[in-house]
Amino acid sequence: MNTATQAVDLLPAYLGNHILLSVSAIALGMVISLPVAIASARSRRASGLLLAGASVIQTVPGLALLALFYPALLALSAVTTRQFGFGVPALGFLPALLALTLYAMLPVLRNTIVGLAAVDPAIKTAARAVGMTRPQSLLHVELPLAAPMIMGGIRIAAVWVIGAATLSTPVGQTSLGNYIFTGLQTENWTFVLFGSVAAAMVALIVDRLLALAETGLALHSRLRLAAASTGIAALLAASLYPLAGSADTTVVIGAKNFEEQYILSALIARRLADSGISAKTRSDLGSTIIFRALVAGDVDVYVDYSGTIWANQMHRQDEPGRSAVLNQLTRWLAEKHRVRNLGSLGFENAYALAMRRDRADALGIRTLIDLQTHAAELKIGGDFEFFSRPEWAVLQRTYGLRFALQRSYQPTFMYRALRDGDVDVISAFSSDGRIEQYGLKLLEDPKGALPPYDAVLLVSPQRSHDRRLEAALKPLVGAINLPAMQRANLMVDGDKRTPEEAAIWLAEGMGGLRFGVGREEVRNGRRHQVRQH
């Protein structure tokens, strides 16, 4: 299937969810903003404070605002569960709706306040002179005169919200942003263009419909108002179509925001489909969000890495060895969070610092100890998480690494930056096919500062005793070795195949082949002989 065909196939679900989220946020923003703006319009001080507060919210980056609602809703859910016996969904539609509602409020507030303030005082005096009360004057005189300005604010809010809704993907809400995030990660520019154009078209259509309604109000044209209402109703109807038939029994597969996770989530989806289990995927989630989502039951199953949980969730900095890490991690997950570890898939995706082979050889750098003597003259690049992760702090402390410059990149561009010489060192991933493709050298970690990073299959507390789910997923345990995962990743990174195609290749390889016989794998830049699974 080519990428254009795949993009079209995904459009109903992505577009429908995007429209539903955007229209809901715009509507909720209007319901809150209009009465508040009307109530405060006659007080200069109240309207000034209101606008200042809304303006401050607008200065918060959209992605940050969306992300902040997740821990807030988790805390609220803990309270409601304890007090009332039910939880609040912290992932997906609700955090996206609340964040976008805040984004919708400022232009509506501002234009309503300004529009009412612009009404000629003489007109208001005349309204009172003919016996109108203040509410009657507001309803029949002031609001109709301010309507064009108010509609202008609603139109601005609509465009803002529809654009910002593409950022809701990292908090688990399906939207046209799924095209953009996935496309950037896999260098699928058809997806990026498709998502961007689709979002722009939705914004343009909604703006035109609201402009039609604005003209209808100004000209008292029932025909124009009816046409605008019909168009908006049609959009809402289209947004509800993909949601028809969704069931609570659907298994939610989580995925982080890089190629390997897309491939593994597609592989899990394939296994579940073959077993007759309905499933859907929430992708592009951050490491902390996806783990919390699993614990809260917003995600049912996903692949994480032992070192990530060891450092980020367990806050451990020691390195007792691979089997000890896996055993202690499995016990901690079960006792602390009732999360079940079904087992390791059979490979590690370890963090390791990497350089271009020619550059490393020229400087005589083979290990992180060698790197220490040159670090002050070199530039390092990392993915968005790396420099805030405990592993980076441990590397700095263990090896005294202090670089001339550090930069954060989306992972695809991080490898490109190293290849093109924009940086000298990157935080690579040992299972990434681009290591071989770009001729990179993984630097050895002789002091064992970094923990192992076995890919482990985790199941949420709510699904931990689901025997049917377990039976579907167990064949994945121990079935994928490092060369196989590197090849699957390279299919997406280098050959521009889809994650689904790479997942099919992995699944076919598992049909009658047990991977891992006498294999070697690289962990933290060191080669380790691994027993047969």
XYZ file of C-alpha atoms in Angstrom:
533
model
C 0.000 0.000 0.000
C 1.512 3.381 -0.968
C 1.590 6.214 1.533
C -1.066 8.305 -0.229
C -3.534 5.405 -0.158
C -2.718 4.739 3.478
C -3.242 8.411 4.321
C -6.667 8.372 2.660
C -7.635 5.190 4.526
C -6.792 6.838 7.856
C -8.598 10.085 7.044
C -12.116 9.253 8.373
C -10.853 8.420 11.882
C -8.278 11.226 12.076
C -10.523 13.889 10.545
C -13.609 12.876 12.514
C -11.816 12.989 15.847
C -10.138 16.274 14.939
C -13.433 17.966 14.055
C -15.229 16.619 17.121
C -12.464 17.846 19.424
C -12.202 21.257 17.749
C -15.928 21.968 17.602
C -16.394 20.825 21.202
C -13.574 23.096 22.407
C -14.887 26.073 20.419
C -18.431 25.530 21.707
C -17.300 25.126 25.328
C -15.067 28.182 25.020
C -18.038 30.224 23.790
C -20.342 28.912 26.540
C -17.825 30.035 29.166
C -16.488 33.210 27.542
C -19.653 34.937 26.311
C -21.512 35.212 29.647
C -18.312 36.058 31.529
C -17.410 38.763 28.989
C -20.932 40.205 29.036
C -20.977 40.264 32.842
C -17.611 42.038 33.046
C -18.048 44.396 30.087
C -19.418 47.257 32.201
C -16.470 47.118 34.627
C -13.186 48.330 33.190
C -11.224 46.744 36.036
C -12.945 43.350 35.802
C -12.599 43.175 32.024
C -8.934 44.191 32.240
C -8.127 41.438 34.756
C -10.082 38.902 32.717
C -8.251 39.734 29.503
C -4.883 39.740 31.268
C -5.516 36.253 32.646
C -6.622 34.917 29.265
C -3.594 36.508 27.609
C -1.235 34.773 30.057
C -2.765 31.413 29.143
C -2.164 32.161 25.468
C 1.565 32.630 26.141
C 1.881 28.987 27.294
C 2.937 26.798 24.338
C 0.064 24.646 23.160
C 1.892 21.349 23.615
C 2.910 22.291 27.170
C -0.653 23.298 28.055
C -1.960 19.993 26.746
C 0.667 18.028 28.662
C 0.007 19.890 31.933
C -3.598 18.757 32.016
C -2.554 15.100 32.133
C -1.015 15.074 35.652
C -3.759 17.438 36.847
C -6.464 15.031 35.696
C -4.564 12.080 37.144
C -4.588 13.784 40.537
C -8.284 14.604 40.169
C -8.999 11.010 39.172
C -7.270 9.739 42.305
C -9.502 11.982 44.420
C -12.754 11.033 42.656
C -11.874 7.338 42.807
C -11.200 7.554 46.525
C -14.245 9.688 47.342
C -16.864 8.591 44.818
C -15.654 5.296 43.377
C -15.069 6.456 39.792
C -12.071 7.878 37.947
C -11.668 10.757 35.512
C -10.093 9.935 32.125
C -6.688 11.604 32.092
C -5.602 10.668 28.579
C -7.188 11.413 25.237
C -10.208 13.602 24.672
C -10.649 15.303 28.053
C -7.190 16.884 28.561
C -7.171 17.977 24.913
C -10.658 19.482 25.249
C -9.801 21.441 28.394
C -6.540 22.825 26.996
C -8.092 23.859 23.676
C -11.057 25.426 25.469
C -8.636 27.752 27.245
C -7.097 28.595 23.874
C -10.536 29.404 22.476
C -11.465 31.805 25.234
C -9.165 34.805 24.685
C -10.394 36.009 21.264
C -14.035 35.503 22.263
C -13.541 37.361 25.553
C -11.601 40.193 23.957
C -13.895 40.777 21.004
C -17.062 40.568 23.118
C -15.752 43.085 25.639
C -14.428 45.417 22.918
C -17.608 45.069 20.842
C -19.896 45.958 23.750
C -17.642 48.840 24.808
C -17.768 50.237 21.257
C -21.560 50.660 21.280
C -22.346 54.391 21.141
C -23.429 55.617 24.613
C -26.139 57.677 22.927
C -27.751 54.496 21.608
C -27.768 52.969 25.081
C -29.273 56.185 26.471
C -31.959 56.106 23.784
C -32.796 52.503 24.650
C -33.312 53.422 28.274
C -35.330 56.480 27.233
C -37.904 54.301 25.446
C -38.347 52.232 28.595
C -35.941 49.330 28.075
C -34.396 47.760 31.146
C -30.636 47.122 31.150
C -31.079 43.424 30.281
C -33.475 44.365 27.473
C -31.035 46.967 26.157
C -28.239 44.396 26.244
C -30.261 41.700 24.485
C -32.056 43.768 21.851
C -29.641 46.633 21.185
C -26.068 46.192 22.395
C -25.461 42.531 21.524
C -26.876 42.846 17.983
C -24.646 45.869 17.370
C -21.616 44.060 18.792
C -22.419 40.823 16.938
C -19.986 41.376 14.013
C -17.107 41.969 16.443
C -18.102 38.951 18.555
C -18.325 36.735 15.479
C -14.870 37.925 14.448
C -13.546 36.682 17.801
C -15.276 33.332 17.361
C -13.740 32.966 13.905
C -10.257 33.694 15.272
C -10.829 31.188 18.078
C -11.940 28.559 15.571
C -8.796 28.916 13.455
C -6.552 28.840 16.536
C -8.217 25.778 18.012
C -8.294 23.770 14.770
C -4.585 24.424 14.288
C -3.662 23.702 17.923
C -5.722 20.487 17.909
C -2.965 18.864 15.829
C -0.828 19.001 19.007
C -3.240 16.741 20.925
C -1.652 13.531 19.597
C 1.022 13.279 22.379
C -1.703 13.182 25.065
C -3.416 10.271 23.352
C -6.138 12.072 21.384
C -6.438 11.012 17.760
C -6.374 13.977 15.403
C -4.894 15.146 12.126
C -1.740 15.623 14.183
C -1.239 11.848 13.990
C -0.256 12.322 10.352
C 2.205 15.071 11.255
C 3.894 13.457 14.262
C 4.216 10.070 12.583
C 5.317 11.635 9.303
C 8.069 13.695 10.947
C 9.351 10.675 12.833
C 9.396 8.326 9.820
C 10.263 11.002 7.237
C 6.949 10.300 5.524
C 6.473 13.746 4.006
C 3.243 12.653 2.323
C 1.762 12.187 5.794
C 3.087 15.551 7.000
C 1.691 17.352 3.955
C -1.596 15.446 4.101
C -2.150 16.298 7.777
C -1.166 19.946 7.358
C -3.364 20.486 4.313
C -6.310 18.659 5.909
C -6.070 20.815 9.069
C -5.848 23.986 6.953
C -8.872 22.920 4.897
C -10.937 22.242 8.025
C -9.989 25.662 9.418
C -10.892 27.328 6.115
C -14.269 25.558 5.868
C -15.220 26.370 9.456
C -14.122 29.985 9.014
C -16.270 30.285 5.856
C -19.284 28.801 7.622
C -18.871 31.205 10.529
C -18.435 34.088 8.073
C -21.707 33.037 6.446
C -23.393 33.063 9.854
C -21.882 36.475 10.582
C -23.266 37.865 7.321
C -26.629 36.264 8.053
C -26.788 37.996 11.421
C -25.787 41.357 9.934
C -28.335 41.138 7.091
C -30.995 39.316 9.137
C -30.889 36.606 6.464
C -32.504 33.385 7.632
C -31.314 31.624 4.495
C -27.628 32.349 5.241
C -28.042 31.393 8.897
C -29.742 28.143 7.881
C -26.964 27.354 5.397
C -24.263 27.990 8.018
C -26.116 25.887 10.603
C -26.541 23.048 8.111
C -22.846 23.091 7.237
C -21.770 22.989 10.893
C -24.287 20.193 11.595
C -22.868 18.228 8.640
C -19.338 18.581 10.043
C -20.500 17.340 13.430
C -22.294 14.387 11.874
C -19.156 13.467 9.929
C -17.092 13.669 13.125
C -19.351 11.208 14.929
C -19.215 8.571 12.187
C -15.800 7.051 13.108
C -16.949 6.729 16.715
C -19.919 4.546 15.829
C -19.470 0.979 16.911
C -16.516 1.588 19.242
C -16.638 -0.760 22.186
C -15.347 -0.628 25.735
C -13.793 -4.067 25.172
C -11.301 -2.634 22.655
C -7.711 -3.128 23.780
C -5.710 0.119 23.708
C -2.128 -0.320 22.476
C 0.294 2.413 23.475
C 3.318 3.596 21.513
C 6.005 6.200 22.087
C 7.115 8.625 19.413
C 9.729 6.758 17.394
C 9.835 4.181 14.610
C 10.530 1.084 16.693
C 7.498 1.780 18.837
C 5.291 2.211 15.767
C 6.528 -1.144 14.449
C 6.026 -2.973 17.740
C 2.561 -1.501 18.295
C 1.620 -2.597 14.762
C 2.996 -6.071 15.545
C 0.911 -6.238 18.720
C -2.158 -5.072 16.802
C -1.549 -7.810 14.238
C -1.285 -10.459 16.950
C -4.510 -9.272 18.570
C -6.365 -9.116 15.248
C -5.259 -12.673 14.450
C -6.721 -13.699 17.811
C -10.013 -11.918 17.142
C -9.382 -9.169 19.708
C -10.490 -5.631 18.839
C -7.702 -3.085 19.344
C -6.781 0.523 18.676
C -3.468 2.357 19.005
C -2.553 5.574 20.797
C 0.845 6.643 19.540
C 3.369 9.461 20.030
C 3.105 9.371 23.826
C 6.016 10.473 25.997
C 7.797 7.990 28.293
C 6.278 9.304 31.516
C 2.797 9.814 30.084
C 2.592 6.343 28.560
C 3.634 4.637 31.804
C 1.140 6.624 33.846
C -1.510 5.879 31.236
C -0.816 2.148 31.598
C -1.101 2.307 35.381
C -4.336 4.311 35.117
C -5.817 1.929 32.532
C -5.919 4.487 29.719
C -3.499 2.202 27.846
C -3.775 -1.596 28.113
C -0.488 -2.830 26.647
C 2.751 -1.387 25.292
C 6.462 -2.108 24.973
C 8.806 -0.256 27.326
C 12.500 -0.672 28.113
C 13.879 -1.985 31.374
C 16.462 0.790 31.739
C 13.825 3.477 31.213
C 11.626 2.108 33.989
C 14.654 1.437 36.193
C 15.872 5.037 35.955
C 12.705 7.076 35.368
C 10.072 5.252 37.406
C 12.050 3.312 40.024
C 14.638 6.123 40.344
C 17.466 3.598 40.560
C 20.995 4.554 39.555
C 22.809 1.331 40.396
C 23.505 -1.373 37.793
C 23.137 -4.833 39.400
C 23.160 -6.685 36.081
C 20.704 -7.537 33.370
C 18.830 -10.437 34.971
C 18.699 -8.676 38.351
C 17.244 -5.548 36.748
C 14.552 -7.585 34.984
C 13.653 -9.555 38.118
C 13.506 -6.543 40.407
C 11.632 -4.489 37.809
C 9.012 -7.221 37.315
C 8.464 -7.536 41.056
C 8.279 -3.741 41.535
C 5.743 -3.313 38.724
C 3.482 -5.982 40.191
C 3.730 -4.882 43.832
C 3.691 -1.126 43.312
C 1.333 -0.729 40.343
C -0.234 -4.180 39.679
C 1.289 -3.965 36.175
C 2.268 -7.288 34.643
C 5.500 -7.818 32.727
C 4.864 -10.617 30.231
C 8.583 -10.809 29.496
C 11.359 -9.512 27.269
C 10.864 -9.550 23.507
C 14.458 -10.728 23.127
C 16.456 -7.594 22.294
C 17.717 -4.424 23.916
C 17.308 -0.896 22.668
C 20.055 0.612 24.762
C 21.077 4.232 25.019
C 24.648 4.614 23.777
C 26.643 7.636 22.705
C 27.618 7.390 19.039
C 29.929 9.186 16.638
C 30.620 8.985 12.938
C 33.197 6.235 12.575
C 35.625 8.404 10.601
C 35.421 11.212 13.163
C 35.871 8.865 16.128
C 38.832 7.111 14.505
C 40.498 10.421 13.647
C 40.264 11.497 17.304
C 41.151 8.060 18.667
C 37.853 7.754 20.534
C 36.674 4.224 21.275
C 35.187 4.500 24.773
C 33.443 7.108 26.902
C 36.714 7.525 28.799
C 38.381 8.532 25.510
C 35.483 10.887 24.811
C 36.029 12.671 28.111
C 39.338 14.181 26.952
C 37.754 15.677 23.804
C 34.235 16.544 25.044
C 34.961 20.240 25.698
C 35.664 20.713 21.971
C 32.687 18.708 20.691
C 28.938 19.254 20.194
C 26.396 16.677 21.352
C 22.847 16.087 20.141
C 20.086 14.167 21.890
C 16.433 13.339 21.464
C 13.858 15.505 23.222
C 14.030 13.472 26.455
C 17.676 12.535 26.765
C 19.182 15.569 28.490
C 16.484 15.546 31.178
C 16.740 11.807 31.837
C 18.605 10.313 34.829
C 20.884 8.391 32.451
C 22.426 11.613 31.169
C 23.103 12.810 34.705
C 24.758 9.473 35.505
C 26.932 9.656 32.365
C 28.032 13.179 33.221
C 28.832 12.232 36.788
C 30.599 8.972 35.921
C 32.712 10.243 33.039
C 32.855 13.985 33.727
C 31.413 14.782 30.283
C 31.120 18.500 29.559
C 30.476 19.393 25.926
C 30.934 22.701 24.140
C 27.283 22.664 23.035
C 24.242 20.434 23.414
C 21.180 20.438 21.187
C 17.878 18.536 21.230
C 16.375 17.076 18.068
C 13.489 14.996 16.879
C 15.221 11.572 16.584
C 15.206 11.431 12.778
C 16.854 14.839 12.524
C 19.305 13.939 15.309
C 20.859 11.222 13.134
C 20.890 13.580 10.167
C 22.644 16.237 12.265
C 25.405 13.764 13.138
C 25.759 12.596 9.553
C 25.978 16.166 8.267
C 28.466 17.287 10.944
C 26.138 19.676 12.801
C 26.981 17.724 15.969
C 29.846 15.361 16.789
C 28.122 12.961 19.213
C 24.529 11.802 19.637
C 22.503 9.719 22.062
C 21.853 6.786 19.746
C 19.743 3.680 20.227
C 21.446 0.311 19.818
C 18.552 -1.282 17.898
C 18.372 1.552 15.376
C 19.095 0.498 11.791
C 20.630 3.900 11.082
C 23.732 2.962 13.090
C 24.836 0.667 10.291
C 23.283 2.774 7.540
C 25.240 5.894 8.513
C 28.450 4.068 9.520
C 28.312 5.069 13.189
C 30.436 3.820 16.071
C 28.823 3.080 19.449
C 31.208 4.166 22.190
C 31.915 1.578 24.858
C 30.767 2.162 28.431
C 33.608 0.476 30.395
C 32.345 1.669 33.791
C 28.836 0.253 33.194
C 27.117 3.536 33.938
C 24.031 2.768 31.866
C 21.519 0.045 32.800
C 20.339 -2.641 30.356
C 17.375 -1.770 28.132
C 15.494 -4.982 27.400
C 12.288 -4.407 25.473
C 9.564 -5.661 27.823
C 5.873 -6.229 27.153
C 3.722 -4.580 29.843
C 0.017 -5.101 30.555
C -2.184 -2.753 32.606
C -3.710 -3.759 35.978
C -7.158 -4.000 34.381
C -5.913 -6.482 31.765
C -3.310 -8.315 33.832
C -5.536 -11.383 34.259
C -6.954 -11.389 30.726
C -5.918 -14.884 29.623
C -7.070 -14.367 26.060
C -4.901 -11.265 25.733
C -1.974 -13.067 27.338
C -2.311 -16.021 24.950
C -2.275 -13.637 21.972
C 0.828 -11.778 23.146
C 2.973 -14.531 24.690
C 4.373 -15.694 21.297
C 6.135 -12.299 21.054
C 8.198 -12.944 24.191
C 11.765 -13.903 23.317
C 10.967 -13.927 19.596
C 12.857 -10.876 18.269
C 16.622 -10.474 18.333
C 18.683 -7.345 17.860
C 19.573 -7.874 14.152
C 15.908 -8.537 13.336
C 14.780 -5.361 15.117
C 17.549 -3.328 13.489
C 16.468 -4.605 10.075
C 12.812 -3.812 10.778
C 13.755 -0.299 11.915
C 15.877 0.196 8.802
C 12.951 -0.864 6.619
C 11.107 2.211 7.943
C 14.076 4.578 8.271
C 16.000 3.665 5.152
C 13.658 1.829 2.789
C 10.669 4.086 3.600
C 8.398 1.131 4.233
C 5.479 1.589 6.595
C 5.639 0.385 10.221
C 2.844 -2.046 9.341
C 4.964 -3.576 6.568
C 7.916 -3.907 8.939
C 5.633 -5.532 11.513
C 4.439 -8.046 8.900
C 8.075 -8.861 8.098
C 8.769 -9.494 11.781
C 5.620 -11.586 12.140
C 6.549 -13.718 9.131
C 10.001 -14.265 10.599
C 8.429 -15.498 13.839
C 6.214 -17.964 11.980
C 8.646 -20.855 12.192
C 11.943 -19.274 13.215
C 13.273 -18.851 16.722
C 15.577 -15.873 16.685
C 18.635 -15.459 18.810
C 20.664 -18.651 18.416
C 24.239 -17.859 19.397
C 23.711 -14.188 18.693
C 25.713 -11.238 19.900
C 24.157 -7.952 20.832
C 25.545 -4.558 21.636
C 24.630 -3.094 24.983
C 25.964 0.299 25.970
C 28.554 -0.070 23.217
C 29.791 -3.440 24.544
C 29.264 -6.780 22.802
C 27.573 -9.481 24.883
C 27.045 -13.116 24.006
C 23.424 -13.973 24.739
C 22.049 -17.455 25.364
C 19.420 -18.957 23.105
C 15.880 -17.932 24.060
